[in-house]
Amino acid sequence: MEWQTIIIKKIFRKILTAHTAINAGPGKEIDGTHFVAAGLGWFFYDYSGRKVIAHGGGLIGFISQITFIPEDKIGIIVLTNDDARVSSARVSSAIVKKVTDLFLNEKNTDYVEIEFQKKIKKEEKLKFTKEKRDSLRQKETAPSLQLEKYVGVYNDKMYGDAEINFTDNKLTLTLLPTKILFISEMKHWHFDTFRIKFNDDFLPEGFVTFSFDSNANIKSFKIDLPNPDFHFYNLEFEKKD
């Protein structure tokens, strides 16, 4: 059998080299981590005097974590059916930390309980944020224009086109490059802001707010939808002529 080189050593080293520093957070050194960085598709941190290479990901019900500790020739792969919609706390993270400790030190930390407490705190924070936003809602307001006037194709130079349709007296927003997941009815919130909830279960509810020129013509809209993966705040969809 003839072996073929897929990635040369120089490129491999480039991939596994830290390129961007990440804030490890205060007190992380207590857990044995002092530095965190990102490479090309991988994250790096130190733990118990070792360099750790890791990355996780997945979809609802499919959460995975891959971790390597090259110095000790350790590889850990965790596959779970976890549901992590409301929290960064994951069973997979607890398992990786526990297995790592079994090889590198004599800790006896209950990582499942730690992750559970993180989940509770995250849920409480999300509840507080929602209640605060609800309390700031300006009721008994109306959009500046008739709903049909918001219809059209909008474009963000980086992301692509978005389309707003008006059917059965309802506005629907579709981000066309990802139209199966990023589609939602637009429900009036207040003034020229509409609430949305995309089909992607990873994403919480969000808000679309329109801006106008001096002649009351729609210029663009922005999406307020905080989440750790997709930075909607970087996008501005301008209305096409």
Short mmCIF file of C-alpha atoms in Angstrom, two decimals:
data_model
loop_
_atom_site.label_atom_id
_atom_site.label_comp_id
_atom_site.label_asym_id
_atom_site.label_seq_id
_atom_site.Cartn_x
_atom_site.Cartn_y
_atom_site.Cartn_z
CA MET A 1 0.00 0.00 0.00
CA GLU A 2 1.37 3.37 -1.02
CA TRP A 3 0.99 6.10 1.59
CA GLN A 4 0.01 9.59 0.47
CA THR A 5 0.85 12.77 2.33
CA ILE A 6 -2.29 14.77 3.02
CA ILE A 7 -0.85 17.47 5.29
CA ILE A 8 2.86 18.20 5.33
CA LYS A 9 4.59 18.65 8.69
CA LYS A 10 5.07 22.40 8.19
CA ILE A 11 1.35 22.97 7.69
CA PHE A 12 0.48 20.65 10.54
CA ARG A 13 2.67 22.65 12.91
CA LYS A 14 1.07 25.87 11.63
CA ILE A 15 -2.39 24.52 12.41
CA LEU A 16 -1.35 23.54 15.93
CA THR A 17 0.37 26.84 16.72
CA ALA A 18 -1.35 29.50 18.82
CA HIS A 19 -2.37 32.50 16.69
CA THR A 20 -4.86 34.35 18.89
CA ALA A 21 -4.67 34.85 22.65
CA ILE A 22 -7.91 34.27 24.58
CA ASN A 23 -8.75 35.55 28.05
CA ALA A 24 -8.51 32.53 30.34
CA GLY A 25 -10.52 34.33 33.01
CA PRO A 26 -9.49 35.28 36.56
CA GLY A 27 -8.75 32.39 38.86
CA LYS A 28 -8.39 29.79 36.14
CA GLU A 29 -4.89 29.01 37.40
CA ILE A 30 -6.51 27.40 40.45
CA ASP A 31 -7.82 24.73 38.09
CA GLY A 32 -4.41 24.34 36.49
CA THR A 33 -4.91 26.57 33.44
CA HIS A 34 -2.94 29.78 32.94
CA PHE A 35 -3.13 30.42 29.20
CA VAL A 36 -5.70 29.87 26.45
CA ALA A 37 -5.23 30.47 22.72
CA ALA A 38 -6.74 29.65 19.35
CA GLY A 39 -4.92 28.10 16.41
CA LEU A 40 -6.37 27.16 13.05
CA GLY A 41 -9.46 25.16 13.96
CA TRP A 42 -8.19 24.16 17.39
CA PHE A 43 -7.99 25.65 20.88
CA PHE A 44 -4.96 25.32 23.17
CA TYR A 45 -4.50 25.65 26.90
CA ASP A 46 -2.11 24.46 29.57
CA TYR A 47 -3.25 22.02 32.22
CA SER A 48 -1.16 20.30 34.91
CA GLY A 49 1.97 21.39 33.07
CA ARG A 50 0.86 19.98 29.71
CA LYS A 51 -0.21 21.53 26.42
CA VAL A 52 -3.77 20.50 25.60
CA ILE A 53 -5.28 20.64 22.11
CA ALA A 54 -9.06 20.56 21.95
CA HIS A 55 -12.25 21.46 20.15
CA GLY A 56 -15.91 20.67 20.62
CA GLY A 57 -19.07 21.15 18.64
CA GLY A 58 -22.30 19.66 17.45
CA LEU A 59 -26.01 20.19 16.99
CA ILE A 60 -28.98 19.79 19.31
CA GLY A 61 -28.69 16.28 20.69
CA PHE A 62 -25.24 15.71 19.15
CA ILE A 63 -22.50 17.24 21.30
CA SER A 64 -18.89 16.11 20.96
CA GLN A 65 -15.51 16.96 22.42
CA ILE A 66 -12.06 16.00 21.11
CA THR A 67 -8.99 16.50 23.28
CA PHE A 68 -5.32 15.61 22.73
CA ILE A 69 -2.37 15.77 25.12
CA PRO A 70 0.59 15.09 22.80
CA GLU A 71 3.32 14.85 25.47
CA ASP A 72 1.58 11.89 27.08
CA LYS A 73 0.13 10.44 23.87
CA ILE A 74 -3.38 10.84 25.24
CA GLY A 75 -6.46 11.29 23.05
CA ILE A 76 -9.97 11.69 24.45
CA ILE A 77 -13.09 11.65 22.28
CA VAL A 78 -16.47 12.14 23.93
CA LEU A 79 -19.74 11.74 22.00
CA THR A 80 -23.01 12.57 23.77
CA ASN A 81 -26.68 13.24 23.07
CA ASP A 82 -26.50 16.34 25.28
CA ASP A 83 -28.81 19.29 24.69
CA ALA A 84 -26.85 22.51 25.27
CA ARG A 85 -29.27 25.16 23.97
CA VAL A 86 -29.38 27.27 27.13
CA SER A 87 -25.95 26.82 28.58
CA SER A 88 -22.28 26.50 27.79
CA ALA A 89 -22.16 23.82 30.51
CA ARG A 90 -21.90 20.37 28.96
CA VAL A 91 -21.61 16.78 30.12
CA SER A 92 -18.83 16.28 27.58
CA SER A 93 -16.70 18.96 29.27
CA ALA A 94 -17.09 17.27 32.65
CA ILE A 95 -16.09 13.90 31.20
CA VAL A 96 -12.98 15.30 29.49
CA LYS A 97 -11.82 17.05 32.67
CA LYS A 98 -12.34 13.92 34.78
CA VAL A 99 -10.50 11.64 32.37
CA THR A 100 -7.66 14.16 32.05
CA ASP A 101 -7.26 14.25 35.83
CA LEU A 102 -7.08 10.47 35.97
CA PHE A 103 -3.97 10.61 33.77
CA LEU A 104 -2.25 13.82 34.89
CA ASN A 105 -2.93 14.39 38.59
CA GLU A 106 -4.69 13.12 41.70
CA LYS A 107 -7.63 15.54 41.78
CA ASN A 108 -11.04 14.28 42.81
CA THR A 109 -13.21 17.14 41.56
CA ASP A 110 -16.93 16.70 40.90
CA TYR A 111 -17.01 18.29 37.46
CA VAL A 112 -20.60 17.21 36.81
CA GLU A 113 -21.77 19.28 39.77
CA ILE A 114 -19.67 22.26 38.59
CA GLU A 115 -21.17 22.08 35.11
CA PHE A 116 -24.65 21.74 36.60
CA GLN A 117 -24.17 24.89 38.67
CA LYS A 118 -22.93 26.71 35.57
CA LYS A 119 -26.09 25.63 33.80
CA ILE A 120 -28.29 26.98 36.61
CA LYS A 121 -26.47 30.32 36.67
CA LYS A 122 -26.72 30.64 32.89
CA GLU A 123 -30.44 29.94 32.94
CA GLU A 124 -30.95 32.49 35.72
CA LYS A 125 -29.02 35.09 33.73
CA LEU A 126 -31.07 34.42 30.60
CA LYS A 127 -34.29 34.69 32.61
CA PHE A 128 -33.18 38.00 34.13
CA THR A 129 -32.20 39.36 30.70
CA LYS A 130 -35.57 38.39 29.23
CA GLU A 131 -37.53 39.89 32.11
CA LYS A 132 -35.54 43.11 31.85
CA ARG A 133 -36.12 43.35 28.10
CA ASP A 134 -39.84 42.66 28.58
CA SER A 135 -40.07 45.42 31.17
CA LEU A 136 -38.51 47.90 28.73
CA ARG A 137 -40.95 47.11 25.94
CA GLN A 138 -42.92 50.17 24.86
CA LYS A 139 -46.47 48.90 24.58
CA GLU A 140 -49.24 50.40 22.49
CA THR A 141 -46.82 51.52 19.80
CA ALA A 142 -47.08 50.82 16.09
CA PRO A 143 -44.65 50.43 13.18
CA SER A 144 -43.87 53.62 11.26
CA LEU A 145 -45.16 52.08 8.03
CA GLN A 146 -47.81 49.65 6.92
CA LEU A 147 -46.47 46.10 7.17
CA GLU A 148 -46.40 45.69 3.39
CA LYS A 149 -43.84 48.50 3.17
CA TYR A 150 -41.24 46.37 4.94
CA VAL A 151 -41.36 43.76 2.18
CA GLY A 152 -38.32 43.45 -0.05
CA VAL A 153 -34.87 42.04 -0.57
CA TYR A 154 -32.08 43.29 1.67
CA ASN A 155 -28.37 42.69 1.37
CA ASP A 156 -25.41 42.48 3.72
CA LYS A 157 -22.12 42.69 1.83
CA MET A 158 -20.55 39.94 3.92
CA TYR A 159 -23.49 37.55 4.43
CA GLY A 160 -25.66 37.93 1.36
CA ASP A 161 -29.37 38.50 0.77
CA ALA A 162 -32.31 38.46 3.16
CA GLU A 163 -35.92 38.55 2.07
CA ILE A 164 -39.00 39.84 3.86
CA ASN A 165 -42.40 38.65 2.67
CA PHE A 166 -45.95 39.60 3.67
CA THR A 167 -48.50 36.77 3.58
CA ASP A 168 -51.74 36.26 5.53
CA ASN A 169 -51.16 39.60 7.25
CA LYS A 170 -47.79 38.38 8.60
CA LEU A 171 -44.23 39.39 7.89
CA THR A 172 -41.65 36.63 7.43
CA LEU A 173 -37.88 37.10 7.43
CA THR A 174 -35.64 34.65 5.56
CA LEU A 175 -31.86 34.86 5.42
CA LEU A 176 -31.47 33.27 2.00
CA PRO A 177 -28.00 31.65 2.30
CA THR A 178 -29.36 29.60 5.22
CA LYS A 179 -33.05 29.70 4.44
CA ILE A 180 -34.01 26.40 6.08
CA LEU A 181 -32.79 27.41 9.53
CA PHE A 182 -32.78 31.21 9.43
CA ILE A 183 -36.44 31.84 8.78
CA SER A 184 -38.97 33.34 11.16
CA GLU A 185 -42.24 35.20 11.44
CA MET A 186 -41.70 38.81 12.46
CA LYS A 187 -43.94 39.81 15.37
CA HIS A 188 -44.18 43.49 16.21
CA TRP A 189 -42.37 44.31 19.45
CA HIS A 190 -42.39 48.10 19.61
CA PHE A 191 -41.85 51.00 17.22
CA ASP A 192 -39.87 49.57 14.26
CA THR A 193 -38.53 46.55 16.10
CA PHE A 194 -39.89 43.05 15.47
CA ARG A 195 -39.30 39.86 17.46
CA ILE A 196 -38.06 36.75 15.63
CA LYS A 197 -37.28 33.12 16.51
CA PHE A 198 -35.32 31.26 13.85
CA ASN A 199 -35.78 27.54 13.22
CA ASP A 200 -32.29 26.88 14.57
CA ASP A 201 -32.93 25.53 18.08
CA PHE A 202 -29.47 26.61 19.20
CA LEU A 203 -30.52 30.26 18.88
CA PRO A 204 -32.69 32.18 21.35
CA GLU A 205 -35.26 34.73 20.25
CA GLY A 206 -33.93 37.85 18.58
CA PHE A 207 -35.05 41.25 17.37
CA VAL A 208 -34.97 43.03 14.01
CA THR A 209 -34.83 46.83 14.02
CA PHE A 210 -35.24 49.01 10.92
CA SER A 211 -33.61 52.35 10.19
CA PHE A 212 -34.89 55.06 7.83
CA ASP A 213 -33.61 57.96 5.76
CA SER A 214 -34.88 61.53 6.10
CA ASN A 215 -37.74 60.78 3.69
CA ALA A 216 -39.05 57.93 5.86
CA ASN A 217 -37.79 55.31 3.41
CA ILE A 218 -36.37 52.11 4.88
CA LYS A 219 -32.58 52.06 4.64
CA SER A 220 -31.66 48.85 6.40
CA PHE A 221 -32.22 46.56 9.34
CA LYS A 222 -29.99 44.99 11.99
CA ILE A 223 -30.48 41.84 14.03
CA ASP A 224 -30.06 41.77 17.80
CA LEU A 225 -29.58 38.10 18.66
CA PRO A 226 -26.80 37.45 21.21
CA ASN A 227 -25.24 33.99 21.00
CA PRO A 228 -21.71 32.54 21.15
CA ASP A 229 -21.52 31.17 17.60
CA PHE A 230 -23.02 33.54 15.00
CA HIS A 231 -22.27 37.25 15.30
CA PHE A 232 -25.44 38.81 13.92
CA TYR A 233 -24.44 42.22 15.28
CA ASN A 234 -21.76 42.47 12.58
CA LEU A 235 -24.40 42.39 9.84
CA GLU A 236 -26.42 45.26 8.40
CA PHE A 237 -28.91 44.40 5.67
CA GLU A 238 -29.46 47.34 3.30
CA LYS A 239 -32.63 47.49 1.24
CA LYS A 240 -32.13 46.88 -2.45
CA ASP A 241 -33.72 49.25 -4.99
#
